[in-house]
Coordinates of C-alpha atoms and ligand atoms in Angstrom, one line a residue:
M108 CA -28.9 14.3 6.7
P109 CA -30.8 11.0 6.1
G110 CA -29.4 8.4 3.9
P111 CA -30.9 7.4 0.6
A112 CA -34.4 6.1 0.7
A113 CA -35.0 2.4 -0.1
S114 CA -36.3 3.2 -3.5
E115 CA -33.3 5.3 -4.6
P116 CA -30.6 3.7 -6.7
D117 CA -27.4 2.4 -4.9
P118 CA -24.9 5.2 -4.8
W119 CA -21.8 4.7 -7.1
W120 CA -19.3 4.0 -4.6
K121 CA -21.5 0.8 -3.4
T122 CA -22.0 -0.8 -6.6
G123 CA -18.5 0.2 -8.1
V124 CA -15.0 -0.5 -7.9
L125 CA -12.2 1.8 -6.4
Y126 CA -8.7 2.1 -7.4
Q127 CA -5.7 3.5 -5.5
I128 CA -3.3 5.6 -7.6
Y129 CA 0.1 6.4 -5.9
P130 CA 0.7 9.4 -8.0
R131 CA 4.5 9.3 -7.9
S132 CA 4.6 5.9 -9.4
F133 CA 1.6 5.9 -11.8
A134 CA 2.9 7.5 -14.8
D135 CA 5.6 10.2 -15.8
S136 CA 4.6 12.6 -18.4
D137 CA 7.5 14.9 -18.4
G138 CA 10.5 12.7 -18.0
D139 CA 11.6 13.5 -14.5
G140 CA 11.4 10.0 -13.1
V141 CA 8.4 11.2 -11.0
G142 CA 4.8 10.4 -11.8
D143 CA 2.4 13.1 -12.3
L144 CA -1.2 14.4 -12.8
P145 CA -1.0 14.7 -16.7
G146 CA 0.4 11.0 -16.6
I147 CA -2.7 10.0 -14.8
I148 CA -4.7 11.8 -17.3
D149 CA -2.9 9.8 -20.1
H150 CA -3.9 6.5 -18.4
L151 CA -7.4 7.2 -17.5
D152 CA -8.6 5.1 -20.5
H153 CA -6.9 2.1 -19.0
L154 CA -8.9 2.5 -16.0
V155 CA -12.1 2.8 -17.9
W156 CA -11.2 -0.2 -19.9
L157 CA -10.6 -2.2 -16.8
G158 CA -14.0 -1.2 -15.4
I159 CA -12.9 1.2 -12.5
D160 CA -15.6 3.7 -11.2
G161 CA -13.5 5.8 -8.9
V162 CA -10.0 6.5 -8.1
W163 CA -8.3 7.4 -4.8
L164 CA -5.2 9.6 -5.2
S165 CA -2.6 9.3 -2.5
P166 CA -1.8 12.8 -1.7
V167 CA -1.1 15.4 -4.4
T168 CA -0.8 18.5 -2.1
V169 CA 2.4 20.4 -1.2
S170 CA 4.7 18.4 0.9
P171 CA 8.4 18.4 1.7
N172 CA 8.1 14.7 1.4
A173 CA 9.4 13.7 4.8
D174 CA 6.7 11.0 4.5
W175 CA 6.1 11.3 0.8
G176 CA 3.0 13.5 0.6
Y177 CA 1.7 12.6 3.9
D178 CA 3.4 15.5 5.7
V179 CA 1.4 18.4 4.2
A180 CA 2.7 21.9 4.0
D181 CA -0.3 23.4 2.0
F182 CA -3.7 21.6 1.9
T183 CA -5.1 23.5 -1.0
A184 CA -2.1 23.7 -3.6
I185 CA -0.7 21.0 -5.8
Q186 CA 2.8 19.6 -5.1
P187 CA 4.8 21.1 -8.0
D188 CA 6.4 17.9 -9.2
L189 CA 3.2 16.4 -9.6
G190 CA 1.4 19.0 -11.8
T191 CA -0.4 22.4 -11.4
A192 CA -3.9 23.3 -10.2
E193 CA -5.1 23.4 -13.8
D194 CA -3.5 19.8 -14.3
F195 CA -5.8 18.9 -11.3
D196 CA -8.8 20.3 -12.7
R197 CA -8.2 18.8 -15.9
L198 CA -7.8 15.4 -14.4
V199 CA -11.2 15.8 -12.6
S200 CA -13.0 16.9 -15.6
E201 CA -11.4 14.2 -17.8
A202 CA -12.1 11.6 -15.2
R203 CA -15.8 12.8 -15.0
R204 CA -16.1 12.8 -18.9
R205 CA -15.3 9.2 -18.8
G206 CA -17.7 8.4 -15.9
L207 CA -14.8 8.1 -13.3
R208 CA -14.9 9.9 -9.7
V209 CA -11.7 11.1 -8.0
L210 CA -11.3 10.9 -4.4
M211 CA -8.5 13.2 -2.7
D212 CA -6.4 11.9 0.2
L213 CA -7.0 14.1 3.4
V214 CA -4.5 14.1 6.2
P215 CA -6.0 15.6 9.0
N216 CA -4.0 14.2 11.8
H217 CA -0.8 16.1 11.3
T218 CA 0.7 18.6 8.9
S219 CA 4.4 18.9 7.8
V220 CA 6.7 20.9 10.2
E221 CA 6.8 23.4 7.2
H222 CA 3.2 24.2 7.4
P223 CA 2.7 27.8 8.1
W224 CA 0.4 26.9 10.9
F225 CA 3.2 24.9 12.5
V226 CA 6.0 27.5 11.8
D227 CA 3.8 30.0 13.6
S228 CA 2.7 27.6 16.4
R229 CA 6.3 26.8 17.4
S230 CA 7.4 30.4 17.4
S231 CA 6.2 31.4 20.8
R232 CA 3.8 30.1 23.6
A233 CA 1.6 33.0 22.6
A234 CA 1.4 32.4 18.8
R235 CA -1.9 32.8 16.9
H236 CA -1.7 28.9 15.9
R237 CA -0.1 27.6 19.3
S238 CA -3.2 25.7 20.2
W239 CA -3.6 24.2 17.0
Y240 CA -1.0 21.6 17.8
V241 CA -0.6 19.4 20.9
W242 CA 2.0 21.1 23.2
A243 CA 2.6 20.0 26.7
D244 CA 5.3 20.7 29.4
P245 CA 7.9 18.2 30.3
A246 CA 7.1 15.6 32.8
P247 CA 8.1 16.5 36.3
G248 CA 11.7 16.0 36.6
G249 CA 12.1 16.3 32.9
G250 CA 11.6 14.1 29.9
P251 CA 8.4 13.7 27.5
P252 CA 4.8 14.5 29.1
N253 CA 3.6 11.0 28.8
N254 CA 4.7 7.5 27.6
W255 CA 3.1 7.6 24.2
V256 CA 4.9 5.9 21.4
S257 CA 4.8 6.8 17.7
S258 CA 3.6 4.5 15.3
F259 CA 6.7 5.1 13.6
G260 CA 8.6 4.1 16.8
G261 CA 10.2 6.0 19.8
S262 CA 8.4 8.4 21.8
A263 CA 5.8 10.4 20.2
W264 CA 6.9 13.7 21.7
T265 CA 9.9 16.1 20.6
L266 CA 11.1 18.9 22.8
D267 CA 11.2 22.3 21.0
D268 CA 13.9 24.4 22.4
T269 CA 12.4 27.8 21.4
T270 CA 9.4 27.5 23.9
G271 CA 10.6 24.6 26.1
Q272 CA 7.6 22.4 25.4
Y273 CA 7.1 19.0 23.8
Y274 CA 5.0 18.7 20.6
L275 CA 3.1 15.5 19.9
H276 CA 3.8 13.5 16.6
N277 CA 2.1 10.2 16.3
H278 CA 4.4 9.7 13.2
L279 CA 7.6 11.3 12.2
V280 CA 9.2 14.3 14.2
E281 CA 8.4 16.2 10.9
Q282 CA 4.7 15.4 11.2
P283 CA 3.1 17.2 14.2
D284 CA -0.3 16.3 15.3
L285 CA -3.0 19.0 15.2
N286 CA -5.1 19.5 18.1
W287 CA -8.6 18.4 17.2
W288 CA -10.0 19.8 20.3
N289 CA -9.6 23.2 18.8
E290 CA -12.9 24.4 16.9
E291 CA -10.5 26.7 14.5
V292 CA -8.7 23.4 13.3
R293 CA -12.2 21.9 12.6
Q294 CA -13.3 24.7 10.8
A295 CA -10.1 25.0 8.8
F296 CA -10.6 21.3 7.7
D297 CA -14.4 22.2 6.7
E298 CA -12.9 24.6 4.5
I299 CA -10.4 22.4 3.0
M300 CA -13.0 19.8 2.3
A301 CA -15.3 22.3 0.8
Y302 CA -12.6 23.6 -1.4
W303 CA -11.8 20.2 -3.0
L304 CA -15.5 19.3 -3.4
D305 CA -16.2 22.5 -5.0
R306 CA -13.4 21.8 -7.4
G307 CA -15.4 18.6 -8.3
V308 CA -13.8 15.7 -6.3
S309 CA -16.2 13.1 -5.2
G310 CA -14.7 12.7 -1.5
F311 CA -11.8 11.8 0.3
R312 CA -9.8 9.0 1.8
I313 CA -9.2 10.1 5.2
D314 CA -5.6 9.4 6.6
V315 CA -5.5 7.6 10.1
C316 CA -8.9 9.3 11.0
N317 CA -9.2 7.1 13.9
I318 CA -6.4 8.9 15.9
I319 CA -7.1 12.5 15.4
I320 CA -8.5 13.2 18.9
K321 CA -6.2 12.5 21.9
D322 CA -7.1 12.2 25.5
A323 CA -7.5 15.8 26.9
L324 CA -5.7 15.0 30.0
L325 CA -2.9 13.2 28.0
R326 CA -3.0 10.2 30.4
D327 CA -0.2 7.4 29.8
N328 CA -1.3 4.4 27.8
P329 CA -1.4 1.1 29.8
P330 CA 1.2 -1.6 29.1
A331 CA 0.4 -4.2 26.7
T332 CA -0.2 -7.8 27.8
E333 CA 0.2 -11.2 26.2
S334 CA -3.4 -11.2 25.1
D335 CA -3.0 -8.1 22.8
P336 CA -2.5 -8.3 19.2
L337 CA 1.3 -8.6 18.1
D338 CA 1.5 -5.1 16.8
V339 CA 0.3 -3.8 20.1
Q340 CA 2.9 -6.0 21.9
L341 CA 5.6 -4.7 19.6
F342 CA 4.8 -1.1 20.7
G343 CA 4.6 -2.4 24.4
Q344 CA 1.5 -0.3 25.1
R345 CA -2.1 -0.3 24.5
P346 CA -3.2 2.9 22.3
V347 CA -6.0 3.7 24.7
Y348 CA -5.5 7.5 25.0
N349 CA -3.8 8.5 21.9
A350 CA -6.4 6.8 19.4
N351 CA -10.0 5.8 19.0
R352 CA -11.2 8.3 21.5
P353 CA -15.0 8.4 21.5
E354 CA -15.0 12.0 20.7
V355 CA -13.5 11.4 17.1
H356 CA -17.0 10.3 16.2
E357 CA -18.2 13.8 16.6
V358 CA -15.7 15.0 14.3
I359 CA -16.6 12.4 11.6
R360 CA -20.2 13.2 12.0
R361 CA -19.4 16.6 11.1
W362 CA -17.4 15.7 8.2
R363 CA -20.2 13.5 7.0
A364 CA -22.7 16.3 7.3
L365 CA -20.7 18.4 5.3
V366 CA -20.0 15.8 2.4
D367 CA -23.5 14.9 2.4
R368 CA -24.3 18.4 0.9
Y369 CA -22.6 17.2 -2.3
P370 CA -24.4 14.8 -4.4
D371 CA -22.3 11.5 -4.8
A372 CA -19.5 12.7 -2.3
M373 CA -18.4 10.0 0.0
L374 CA -15.6 9.3 2.8
V375 CA -13.5 6.3 3.0
G376 CA -11.5 6.1 6.2
E377 CA -8.1 4.6 7.0
T378 CA -9.1 2.9 10.1
P379 CA -6.6 0.7 11.5
V380 CA -8.8 -0.6 14.2
E381 CA -9.5 -4.0 15.7
P382 CA -11.7 -5.9 16.6
I383 CA -14.2 -5.5 13.9
A384 CA -16.9 -4.4 16.5
A385 CA -14.6 -1.4 17.1
L386 CA -14.3 -0.9 13.5
A387 CA -18.0 -1.0 13.1
R388 CA -18.4 2.0 15.3
Y389 CA -16.8 4.2 12.4
Y390 CA -19.9 3.7 10.5
G391 CA -22.0 5.4 13.2
N392 CA -25.6 4.5 12.6
G393 CA -24.7 3.5 9.0
N394 CA -25.8 6.7 7.6
D395 CA -24.0 9.3 9.7
E396 CA -20.2 8.6 9.7
L397 CA -17.9 7.0 7.3
H398 CA -19.4 5.7 4.1
L399 CA -16.4 2.9 4.1
A400 CA -14.0 2.1 6.9
F401 CA -11.0 0.2 5.7
D402 CA -10.9 -3.2 7.2
F403 CA -7.0 -4.0 8.5
P404 CA -7.8 -7.4 10.0
F405 CA -8.7 -8.6 6.6
I406 CA -5.7 -7.1 4.7
S407 CA -3.5 -8.5 7.5
A408 CA -5.0 -12.0 7.5
P409 CA -3.3 -14.9 5.8
L410 CA -4.9 -16.1 2.4
A411 CA -6.6 -19.0 4.2
A412 CA -10.3 -20.0 4.1
D413 CA -11.1 -20.3 7.8
E414 CA -9.1 -17.1 8.9
M415 CA -10.6 -14.9 6.0
R416 CA -14.0 -16.2 6.3
A417 CA -14.0 -15.5 10.1
I418 CA -13.2 -12.0 9.4
V419 CA -15.8 -11.4 6.7
E420 CA -18.6 -13.1 8.7
D421 CA -17.6 -10.7 11.7
V422 CA -18.0 -7.9 9.3
E423 CA -21.3 -9.2 8.1
R424 CA -22.4 -9.4 11.9
E425 CA -20.9 -6.3 13.3
L426 CA -21.5 -3.5 10.8
P427 CA -24.7 -1.5 11.1
A428 CA -27.5 -2.8 8.8
A429 CA -26.9 0.3 6.5
G430 CA -23.2 -0.1 6.7
W431 CA -21.2 -1.2 3.5
P432 CA -17.9 -3.2 3.9
V433 CA -14.9 -2.4 1.8
W434 CA -12.1 -5.0 0.7
T435 CA -8.6 -4.3 -0.2
G436 CA -5.5 -6.6 -0.5
S437 CA -2.8 -4.0 -1.1
N438 CA -1.8 -0.6 -0.6
H439 CA 1.1 1.9 -0.4
D440 CA 1.8 0.9 3.3
M441 CA 0.8 -2.7 3.6
S442 CA 2.9 -4.6 0.7
R443 CA 1.0 -5.9 -2.6
F444 CA -1.2 -9.0 -2.2
A445 CA 0.6 -10.9 -4.9
S446 CA 3.3 -11.0 -2.5
R447 CA 1.9 -10.8 1.0
W448 CA -1.1 -13.0 0.3
A449 CA 0.1 -15.2 -2.8
A450 CA 4.0 -15.3 -2.2
G451 CA 4.2 -14.6 -5.9
D452 CA 2.3 -17.6 -6.8
P453 CA 0.1 -16.7 -9.8
A454 CA -2.6 -19.2 -8.9
R455 CA -3.0 -17.9 -5.5
T456 CA -2.8 -14.3 -6.7
R457 CA -5.8 -14.9 -9.1
V458 CA -7.8 -16.8 -6.2
A459 CA -7.3 -13.6 -4.2
L460 CA -8.6 -11.4 -6.7
V461 CA -11.7 -13.2 -7.4
I462 CA -12.1 -13.3 -3.6
L463 CA -11.7 -9.4 -3.4
L464 CA -14.0 -8.7 -6.3
C465 CA -16.9 -11.1 -5.1
L466 CA -17.4 -10.1 -1.5
R467 CA -20.4 -8.1 -0.5
G468 CA -18.7 -4.8 -0.4
T469 CA -16.7 -2.2 -2.3
P470 CA -13.4 -3.7 -3.8
V471 CA -10.5 -1.3 -3.6
L472 CA -7.5 -2.2 -6.1
Y473 CA -4.1 -0.9 -5.6
Q474 CA -2.3 0.1 -8.9
G475 CA -0.8 -2.9 -10.4
D476 CA -3.0 -5.3 -8.4
E477 CA -4.8 -5.9 -11.8
I478 CA -1.6 -7.5 -13.4
G479 CA -0.6 -9.2 -10.2
Q480 CA 2.4 -6.9 -9.7
P481 CA 4.3 -8.3 -6.8
D482 CA 6.4 -6.0 -4.3
T483 CA 10.0 -5.3 -5.8
E484 CA 12.8 -6.0 -3.8
L485 CA 15.4 -3.1 -3.1
T486 CA 18.7 -2.6 -2.0
Q487 CA 19.4 -0.4 0.9
A488 CA 20.8 2.4 -1.4
D489 CA 17.4 2.5 -3.3
L490 CA 15.3 3.2 -0.3
R491 CA 13.3 6.5 -0.1
D492 CA 10.5 5.6 2.7
P493 CA 12.0 7.1 5.9
L494 CA 10.9 3.9 7.7
G495 CA 12.9 1.8 5.4
V496 CA 15.9 4.2 5.9
L497 CA 15.5 4.1 9.5
Y498 CA 14.9 0.3 10.1
F499 CA 16.8 -1.5 7.4
P500 CA 17.5 -4.4 7.3
A501 CA 15.0 -5.4 10.0
Y502 CA 12.4 -3.5 8.2
A503 CA 12.9 -2.5 4.6
G504 CA 10.0 0.0 4.8
R505 CA 7.3 0.7 2.1
D506 CA 9.2 1.5 -1.1
G507 CA 8.9 -2.3 -2.4
M508 CA 5.2 -1.8 -2.8
R509 CA 5.6 1.9 -4.3
T510 CA 7.7 1.1 -7.3
P511 CA 6.4 2.3 -10.7
M512 CA 3.5 1.0 -12.5
Q513 CA 4.7 -1.4 -15.0
W514 CA 3.0 -0.6 -18.2
R515 CA 5.5 -2.2 -20.7
D516 CA 8.6 -4.5 -21.0
A517 CA 10.7 -1.8 -22.5
P518 CA 13.3 1.0 -21.3
G519 CA 11.2 3.3 -19.1
A520 CA 8.4 0.6 -18.7
G521 CA 5.8 2.9 -20.4
F522 CA 6.1 4.8 -17.0
T523 CA 8.8 7.2 -18.0
A524 CA 10.9 8.2 -20.9
P525 CA 13.5 5.5 -22.1
G526 CA 16.8 6.1 -20.1
V527 CA 15.3 8.1 -17.3
R528 CA 15.8 7.0 -13.8
P529 CA 12.7 6.6 -12.0
W530 CA 12.4 7.9 -8.4
L531 CA 12.3 4.2 -7.3
P532 CA 13.7 1.4 -9.3
F533 CA 11.4 -0.6 -11.6
G534 CA 10.3 -4.3 -10.7
D535 CA 10.5 -7.3 -13.0
L536 CA 9.0 -5.9 -16.2
S537 CA 8.0 -9.2 -17.6
C538 CA 4.7 -8.6 -15.4
N539 CA 3.3 -5.6 -17.3
V540 CA 0.2 -4.4 -18.8
E541 CA 0.9 -4.4 -22.5
D542 CA 1.6 -8.1 -22.5
Q543 CA -1.2 -9.0 -20.3
R544 CA -3.8 -6.9 -22.3
S545 CA -3.1 -9.3 -25.2
D546 CA -3.1 -12.5 -23.3
P547 CA -6.7 -13.7 -22.6
D548 CA -5.5 -16.0 -19.9
S549 CA -3.7 -13.2 -18.0
M550 CA -4.5 -11.7 -14.6
L551 CA -5.4 -8.5 -16.4
S552 CA -7.8 -10.2 -18.5
L553 CA -9.3 -12.0 -15.6
A554 CA -9.7 -8.7 -13.6
R555 CA -11.4 -7.0 -16.7
D556 CA -13.7 -9.9 -17.4
L557 CA -14.8 -10.3 -13.8
L558 CA -15.4 -6.5 -13.3
A559 CA -17.3 -6.5 -16.5
W560 CA -19.3 -9.5 -15.4
R561 CA -19.9 -7.9 -12.1
K562 CA -21.3 -4.7 -13.6
G563 CA -24.0 -6.8 -15.1
S564 CA -24.7 -8.7 -12.0
T565 CA -26.9 -7.0 -9.3
D566 CA -26.4 -10.2 -7.2
L567 CA -22.6 -9.6 -7.1
Q568 CA -22.7 -5.9 -6.7
T569 CA -25.2 -5.6 -3.9
G570 CA -26.7 -9.2 -3.1
P571 CA -26.3 -10.4 0.6
Y572 CA -23.5 -12.7 1.5
R573 CA -24.5 -16.2 2.8
A574 CA -21.7 -18.9 3.7
L575 CA -22.0 -22.3 2.0
E576 CA -20.8 -25.7 3.1
A577 CA -17.5 -26.7 1.7
T578 CA -14.8 -29.0 2.2
P579 CA -11.9 -27.7 4.6
D580 CA -9.7 -25.1 3.0
T581 CA -12.7 -24.2 0.7
W582 CA -14.4 -20.9 1.1
A583 CA -17.8 -20.8 -0.6
W584 CA -20.6 -18.2 -0.4
R585 CA -23.8 -17.3 -2.1
R586 CA -24.3 -13.7 -3.3
G587 CA -27.9 -12.7 -3.6
R588 CA -30.1 -15.3 -5.3
R589 CA -28.1 -16.6 -8.1
V590 CA -24.4 -16.2 -7.8
T591 CA -22.3 -18.7 -5.9
V592 CA -18.5 -17.9 -5.3
A593 CA -16.3 -20.5 -4.5
A594 CA -12.3 -20.6 -3.8
A595 CA -10.1 -23.5 -3.0
M596 CA -7.6 -22.2 -1.0
S597 CA -4.8 -24.8 -0.7
D598 CA -2.9 -27.2 -2.9
G599 CA -5.4 -29.9 -2.6
P600 CA -8.8 -30.1 -4.4
G601 CA -12.1 -28.8 -2.7
S602 CA -15.7 -29.4 -3.4
V603 CA -18.9 -27.6 -2.8
P604 CA -22.3 -29.5 -2.6
G605 CA -25.7 -28.3 -3.8
V606 CA -24.4 -25.8 -6.6
E607 CA -26.4 -25.5 -9.8
G608 CA -25.7 -23.4 -12.6
T609 CA -22.9 -22.1 -15.2
I610 CA -19.6 -21.3 -14.4
R611 CA -19.3 -17.5 -15.7
I612 CA -15.9 -16.8 -14.5
A613 CA -13.1 -19.0 -13.6
T614 CA -9.3 -18.8 -12.6
D615 CA -8.8 -21.5 -15.0
R616 CA -10.4 -19.7 -17.9
S617 CA -11.1 -23.1 -19.8
R618 CA -13.9 -23.9 -17.3
Q619 CA -15.9 -20.8 -18.3
G620 CA -19.3 -22.0 -19.7
Q621 CA -19.3 -25.3 -17.8
V622 CA -22.5 -26.4 -16.3
V623 CA -22.3 -27.5 -12.7
N624 CA -25.0 -29.9 -11.6
G625 CA -24.9 -30.8 -7.7
T626 CA -21.3 -30.7 -6.6
L627 CA -18.8 -28.2 -7.8
E628 CA -15.4 -29.8 -8.0
L629 CA -12.3 -27.6 -7.6
G630 CA -8.6 -28.0 -8.1
G631 CA -5.9 -26.6 -5.7
W632 CA -5.9 -22.6 -5.7
E633 CA -8.7 -22.4 -8.1
A634 CA -11.9 -20.0 -7.8
V635 CA -14.9 -19.9 -9.8
V636 CA -18.2 -17.8 -10.1
V637 CA -21.4 -19.7 -10.9
E638 CA -24.7 -18.4 -11.9
A639 CA -27.7 -20.2 -11.6
D640 CA -30.4 -20.4 -14.4
D641 CA -32.9 -17.7 -13.8
G642 CA -36.2 -18.9 -12.6
Ligands
NOJ1851 C1 -1.0 6.4 6.8 C2 -0.6 6.6 5.4 O1 -1.1 5.7 4.5 C3 1.1 6.4 5.4 O2 1.6 6.3 4.1 C4 1.5 7.4 6.3 O3 2.8 7.3 6.4 C5 0.8 7.6 7.7 N1 -0.6 7.6 7.6 C6 1.0 8.9 8.3 O4 0.4 10.0 7.6

C-alpha cells in the first residue's frame, strides 16, 4: 500500500512523542504491589498533561513471567494480575478520549514453554504444532545441532527428552523460538495483530523483530574477531545465521501491509542491529516495512558530542528518504539515561532530555525519564530478572531500571497503597512527580514545557536536521528554517557562531527569553533551543 501523499498531514507517530509504560511498575490500583491496567487508566491525565501522544505498553498478555511478560502463553488474553479484557478495552477508550494512542508489545520470535502450541509441539515428533518451532537432531556424535549461543548466554539449544531432539531458544530455555518459515505461524500472527487492531490499538512495538527468521540450514555462526563490536566479541561469534536473515524483510512487509489497513496504525521495531546501514534496511523503501526502528547504537553511545553526532548523521544519511528516525535514551532493558548517560548528574540529564526531544525523529520516553528517575541499586535478594538472578554480581540484570514509578515521596510512593511491599523496591523517592510538578525549575517542568513548545513548532516536529559549526564538545544543529538547538556536552563552556533569535527553552530556565545576536554562549552541560524571528 502506498505511503501518505505529500499533501497529506504528517501521521501522529511522526509529529508526536511516545512513552513506554512498564505496566508492572507504573501504578498499582488494587494494592497487590504490582502495577496494573486500571492503574494506568488512573494516570492517563499525567501523560496528557506532559504532552505525550502515544504509549507503548510492555507486554500485558498472559505469561508465566519467566521473562516478565516476554514469554507469552496466550497472545490474545490479558495477564490476570495486570487486569481483565474489559480493563484493557477501557484503557484504550479512555486513552482515545484523551487523544492518546496505545501500542501493544508483540513478541513474535518466541513463546513461553507453557503456550499450548509448544506444549503440543514437544509432545511428539508427529504433533500438529511440531513444525511451529525450530527442532533439530543432535549433532553427529551428540551435542547441540550447531554453535549458536543464546543472547542470554549459553547454548541456544535444549535437548527435549520426550522426542530426543533439540529446540532452539535465542533467550531463556523457557522461551522456545517459533519457526517463521512456517506459513501457519505467519497466519497465526496475522490473526493476533488483527485481533488487537480491531480492539482499537494503534500498532505494535515488535520484540527482537530482526531475529525471527533463522538460517534454513542451521549453519554455524562464524567466530567473532577483534574488529567486531564488544558485545559480539563477548558472545564469541557473529550472529550471521541466527539473526538479520534477508527473509525477515518479507515478514515485515507482510505485517506492514496488514497494519496499513488500519488508519493511524504503526509498527516500531526492536532492532538491535548495527551498523546504521543495516538498521536502515528495516525501513524497506521507507513506506513498506517498519515505521520506526529503534536505534541501539544511539542508546548505547556515551553522552558525548562527537559520538552522538556521528550516529545521528549516519542515520540522516542512511535512512531511506521516506524513513523516519526514532530516539530513545532508556528502556526496561538498557538502564535509564539519568544513570547511564548522565551518571546521576541533573545538568547532564537535562541536556540529554533536550537532545532527545529536539532531534529529527520521534522521541520515546521511558516512564520516569520525565522526572530524571535514575536506576535503583538493588541487593541480590531483591532481584526478579532471570538475568540478574543468574549473573549477579557480574551483572545485576535489568531490575534496577524496572522499579516502580515514583509519583510521590510518601509511603507507597503513589504507586501502591501505603504499607504494601511493591514487587520491586522503590528507588530514592526524593525524585518524584508530585514535587517536580510544583517546581518550575524541575526536570518535569522542563520536559513538559519543551513538549508543549515542540507541539507548536513545525520546525522542531518535522524540520530537517543540519549540523552547525560549534566549539569542541558542543553539538549544535538547525531544525527547519528557524530553530537552533545547541548542547554543551562537557564541564567547560561552548559556543556556536552565527545564531540569531530568542532562547525559547533552556536547561538554565533563567535564560529563556534572552535574545541571541551572533555567538551563542553556553556554560558547561547546558542546552538551549533558539527560535529565529519570523521573516
Ligand atoms: C527484548 C525485550 O525487550 C526483553 O525484555 C526480553 O527479555 C527479550 N526481548 C526477549 O523477549
